[in-house]
Every structure is written in C-alpha cells, then in structure tokens.
PDB file of C-alpha atoms in Angstrom:
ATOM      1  CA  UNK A  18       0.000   0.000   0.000  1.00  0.00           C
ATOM      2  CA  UNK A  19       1.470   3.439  -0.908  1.00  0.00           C
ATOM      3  CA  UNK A  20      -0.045   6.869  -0.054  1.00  0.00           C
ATOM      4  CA  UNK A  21       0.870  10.057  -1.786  1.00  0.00           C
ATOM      5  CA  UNK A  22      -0.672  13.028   0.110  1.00  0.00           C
ATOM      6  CA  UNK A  23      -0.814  16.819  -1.857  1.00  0.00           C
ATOM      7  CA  UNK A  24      -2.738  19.852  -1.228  1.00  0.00           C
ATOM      8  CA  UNK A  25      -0.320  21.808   1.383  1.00  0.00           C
ATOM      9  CA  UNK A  26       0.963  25.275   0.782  1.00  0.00           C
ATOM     10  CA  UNK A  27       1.212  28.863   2.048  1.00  0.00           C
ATOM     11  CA  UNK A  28      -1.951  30.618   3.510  1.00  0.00           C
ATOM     12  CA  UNK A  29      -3.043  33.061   5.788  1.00  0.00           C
ATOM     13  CA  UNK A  30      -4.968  32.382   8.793  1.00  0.00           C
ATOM     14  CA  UNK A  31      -8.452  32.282   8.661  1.00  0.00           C
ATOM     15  CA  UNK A  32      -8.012  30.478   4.847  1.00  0.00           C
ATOM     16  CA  UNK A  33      -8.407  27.228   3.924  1.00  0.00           C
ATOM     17  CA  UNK A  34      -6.880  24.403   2.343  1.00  0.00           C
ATOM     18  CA  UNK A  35      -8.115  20.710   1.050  1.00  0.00           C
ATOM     19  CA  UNK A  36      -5.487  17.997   1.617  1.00  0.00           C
ATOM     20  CA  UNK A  37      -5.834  14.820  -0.304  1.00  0.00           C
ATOM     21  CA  UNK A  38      -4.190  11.419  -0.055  1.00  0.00           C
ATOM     22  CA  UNK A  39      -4.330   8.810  -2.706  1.00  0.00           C
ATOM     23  CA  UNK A  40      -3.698   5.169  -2.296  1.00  0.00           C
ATOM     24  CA  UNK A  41      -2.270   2.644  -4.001  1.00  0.00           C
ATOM     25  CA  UNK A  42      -3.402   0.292  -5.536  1.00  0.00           C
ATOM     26  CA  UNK A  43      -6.560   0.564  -3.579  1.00  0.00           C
ATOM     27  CA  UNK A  44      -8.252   1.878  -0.668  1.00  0.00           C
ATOM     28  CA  UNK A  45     -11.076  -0.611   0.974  1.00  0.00           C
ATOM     29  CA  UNK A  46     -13.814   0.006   2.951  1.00  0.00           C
ATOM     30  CA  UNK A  47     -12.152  -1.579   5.830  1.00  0.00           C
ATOM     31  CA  UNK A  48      -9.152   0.247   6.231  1.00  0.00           C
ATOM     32  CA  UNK A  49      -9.099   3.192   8.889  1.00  0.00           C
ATOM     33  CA  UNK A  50      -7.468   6.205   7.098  1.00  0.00           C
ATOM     34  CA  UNK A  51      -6.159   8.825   9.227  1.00  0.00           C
ATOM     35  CA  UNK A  52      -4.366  12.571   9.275  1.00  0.00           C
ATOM     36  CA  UNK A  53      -1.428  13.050  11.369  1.00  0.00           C
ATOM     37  CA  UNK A  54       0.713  16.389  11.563  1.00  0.00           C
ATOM     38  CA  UNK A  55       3.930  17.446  12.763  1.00  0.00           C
ATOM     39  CA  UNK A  56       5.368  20.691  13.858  1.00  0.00           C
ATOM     40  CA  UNK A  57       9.014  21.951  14.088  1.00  0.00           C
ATOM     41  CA  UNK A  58       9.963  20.371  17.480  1.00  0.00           C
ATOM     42  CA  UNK A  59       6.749  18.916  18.134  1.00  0.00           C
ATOM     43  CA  UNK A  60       6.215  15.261  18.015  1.00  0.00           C
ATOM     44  CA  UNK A  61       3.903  13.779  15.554  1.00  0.00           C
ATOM     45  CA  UNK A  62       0.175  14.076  16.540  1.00  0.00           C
ATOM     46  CA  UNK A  63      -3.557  12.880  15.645  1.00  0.00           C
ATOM     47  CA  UNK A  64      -5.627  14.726  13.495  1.00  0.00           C
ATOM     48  CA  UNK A  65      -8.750  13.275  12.348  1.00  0.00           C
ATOM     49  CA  UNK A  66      -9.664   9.644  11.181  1.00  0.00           C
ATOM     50  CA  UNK A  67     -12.270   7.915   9.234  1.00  0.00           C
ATOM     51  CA  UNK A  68     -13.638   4.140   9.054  1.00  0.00           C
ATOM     52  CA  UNK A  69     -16.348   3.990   6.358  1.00  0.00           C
ATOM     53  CA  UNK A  70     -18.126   7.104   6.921  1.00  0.00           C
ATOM     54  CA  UNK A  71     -17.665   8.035  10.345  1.00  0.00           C
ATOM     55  CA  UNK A  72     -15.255  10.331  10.753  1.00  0.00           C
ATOM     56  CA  UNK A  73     -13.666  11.764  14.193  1.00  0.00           C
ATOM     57  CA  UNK A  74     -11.323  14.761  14.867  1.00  0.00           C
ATOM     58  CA  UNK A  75      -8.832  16.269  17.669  1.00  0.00           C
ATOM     59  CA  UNK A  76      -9.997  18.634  19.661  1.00  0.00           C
ATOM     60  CA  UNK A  77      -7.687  20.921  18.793  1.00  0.00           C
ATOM     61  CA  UNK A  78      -8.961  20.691  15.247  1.00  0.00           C
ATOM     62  CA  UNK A  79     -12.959  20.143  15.903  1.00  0.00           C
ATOM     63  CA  UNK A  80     -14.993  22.266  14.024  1.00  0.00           C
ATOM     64  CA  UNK A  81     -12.732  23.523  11.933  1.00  0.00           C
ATOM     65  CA  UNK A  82     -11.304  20.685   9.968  1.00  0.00           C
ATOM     66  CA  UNK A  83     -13.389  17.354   8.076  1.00  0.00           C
ATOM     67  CA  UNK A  84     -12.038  13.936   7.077  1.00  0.00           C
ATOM     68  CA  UNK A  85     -14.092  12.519   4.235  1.00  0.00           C
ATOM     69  CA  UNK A  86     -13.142   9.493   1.822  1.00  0.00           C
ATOM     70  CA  UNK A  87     -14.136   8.553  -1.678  1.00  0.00           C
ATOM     71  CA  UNK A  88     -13.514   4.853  -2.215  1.00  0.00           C
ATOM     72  CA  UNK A  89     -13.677   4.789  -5.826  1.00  0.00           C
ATOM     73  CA  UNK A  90     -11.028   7.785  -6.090  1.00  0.00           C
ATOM     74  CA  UNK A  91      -9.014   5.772  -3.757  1.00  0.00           C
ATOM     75  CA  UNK A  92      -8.315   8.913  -1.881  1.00  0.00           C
ATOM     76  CA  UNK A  93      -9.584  10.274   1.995  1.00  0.00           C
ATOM     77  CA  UNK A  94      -9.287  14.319   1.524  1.00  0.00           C
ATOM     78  CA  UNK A  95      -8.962  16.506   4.886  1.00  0.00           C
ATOM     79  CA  UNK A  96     -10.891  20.536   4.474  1.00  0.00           C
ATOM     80  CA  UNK A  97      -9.062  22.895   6.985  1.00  0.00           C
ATOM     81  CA  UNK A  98     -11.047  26.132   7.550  1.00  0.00           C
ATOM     82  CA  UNK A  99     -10.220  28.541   9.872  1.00  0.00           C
ATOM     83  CA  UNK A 100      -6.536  28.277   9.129  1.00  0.00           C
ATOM     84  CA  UNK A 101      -4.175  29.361  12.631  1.00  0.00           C
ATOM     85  CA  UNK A 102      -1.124  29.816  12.906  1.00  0.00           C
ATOM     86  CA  UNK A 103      -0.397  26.586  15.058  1.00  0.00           C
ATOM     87  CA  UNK A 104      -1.675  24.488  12.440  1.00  0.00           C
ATOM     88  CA  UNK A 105       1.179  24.909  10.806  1.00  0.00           C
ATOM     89  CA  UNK A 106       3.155  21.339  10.302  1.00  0.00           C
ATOM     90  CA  UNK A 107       3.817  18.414   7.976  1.00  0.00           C
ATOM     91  CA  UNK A 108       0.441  16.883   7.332  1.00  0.00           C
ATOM     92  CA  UNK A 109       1.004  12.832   6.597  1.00  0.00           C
ATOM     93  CA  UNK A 110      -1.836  10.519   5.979  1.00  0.00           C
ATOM     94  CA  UNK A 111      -1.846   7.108   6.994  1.00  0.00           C
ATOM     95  CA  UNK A 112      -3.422   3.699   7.121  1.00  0.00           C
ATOM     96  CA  UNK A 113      -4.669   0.902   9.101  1.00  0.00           C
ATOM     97  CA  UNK A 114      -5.273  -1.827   6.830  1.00  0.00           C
ATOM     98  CA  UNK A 115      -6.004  -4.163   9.734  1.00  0.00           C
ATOM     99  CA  UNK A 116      -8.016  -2.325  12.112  1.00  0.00           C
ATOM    100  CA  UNK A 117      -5.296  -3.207  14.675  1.00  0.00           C
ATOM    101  CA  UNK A 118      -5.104   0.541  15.945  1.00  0.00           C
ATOM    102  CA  UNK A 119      -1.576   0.594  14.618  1.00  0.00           C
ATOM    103  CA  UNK A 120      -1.296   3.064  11.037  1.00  0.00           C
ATOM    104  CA  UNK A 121       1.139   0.861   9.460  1.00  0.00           C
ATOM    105  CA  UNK A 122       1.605   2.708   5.865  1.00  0.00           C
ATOM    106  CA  UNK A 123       2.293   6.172   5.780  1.00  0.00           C
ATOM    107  CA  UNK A 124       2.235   9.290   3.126  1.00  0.00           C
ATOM    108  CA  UNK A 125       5.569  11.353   2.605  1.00  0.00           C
ATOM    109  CA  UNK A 126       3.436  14.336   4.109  1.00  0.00           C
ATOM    110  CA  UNK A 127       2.918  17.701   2.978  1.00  0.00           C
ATOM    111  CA  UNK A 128       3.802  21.356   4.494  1.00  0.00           C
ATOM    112  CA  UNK A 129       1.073  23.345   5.525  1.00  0.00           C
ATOM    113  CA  UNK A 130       2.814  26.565   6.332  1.00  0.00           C
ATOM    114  CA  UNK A 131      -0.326  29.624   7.988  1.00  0.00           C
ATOM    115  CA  UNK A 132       1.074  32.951   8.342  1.00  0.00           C
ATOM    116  CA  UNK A 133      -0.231  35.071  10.394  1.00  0.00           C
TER     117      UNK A 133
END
C-alpha cells in the first residue's frame, strides 16, 4: 500500500486548504485512514480519522477541519477552515489496513505553512 498526500501550501490564517491522499493500488472500505501532523519540534500528533463514513477529529482541530473518503477515487481528503497559525506542520496521511489501531503505511506528508 502506498499513499501520496498533496494539497499543502502557504496561507493566511483564517483560509483554507483541502489535503488529499491517494492510495495505491486501492483503498477498501475496511481500512481506517487517518491525518497526522507534525510541527518543528513537536512530536507527531492525531488529526482526524475515518472508518467507512464516520469520521472523528482532535480537539484541537474540531470544528474547523473534516475527514471525508471517496472509495472509488481511492483517496480520503482533509478541508481545513479557519486556518491558525499553530496548524502549521507536515500533514502525513496514513493507514490501518487491519483495524489493529496501529497506522502501518504512511504518506511522505505535505507542508502546511499559515502565516499570520
């Protein structure tokens, strides 16, 4: 299984952006996808996650940002609104192919840089 995330970039807070992760060679219905992110001398931490169509976020995210999925485009996308600073990290999606709580394939992430 391979994931390719895209979608990260430069914007200012209060913007948004629409990250997308594609896998390969297919995604199935019972893998748990999930969005991890990393800042500068942070350590790598949850995001949001999605099994079929139920989706759950951090707190620190909630309300802001959606996971969603679309099986036949093999992809899960995350929409951040309400862009802050402290969002600002290395987005990487992952996957649980075995619904063993452990995300055993990961993306090569993407910057999401917020300026305030």
């Amino acid at each position: 299984v391979q994931l390719q995330a895209s979608g990260g970039g430069l914007v200012q807070a209060g913007g948004s952006l629409r990250l997308s992760c594609v896998v390969s060679p297919r995604i199935l219905s019972s893998y748990v996808m999930g969005w991890f992110r990393q800042a500068p001398g942070k350590e790598r931490e949850f995001v949001a996650s999605i099994y079929g169509s139920a989706g759950k976020t951090s707190d620190s995210v909630k309300g802001r940002f959606t996971i969603s999925r679309d099986n036949a485009k093999r992809a899960i996308f995350l929409q951040m609104n309400s862009l802050a600073p402290e969002d600002t990290a290395v987005y990487y999606c992952a996957a649980d192919v075995a619904r063993s709580g452990k995300y055993t394939y990961w993306g090569q992430g993407t910057q999401v840089t917020v300026s305030s």
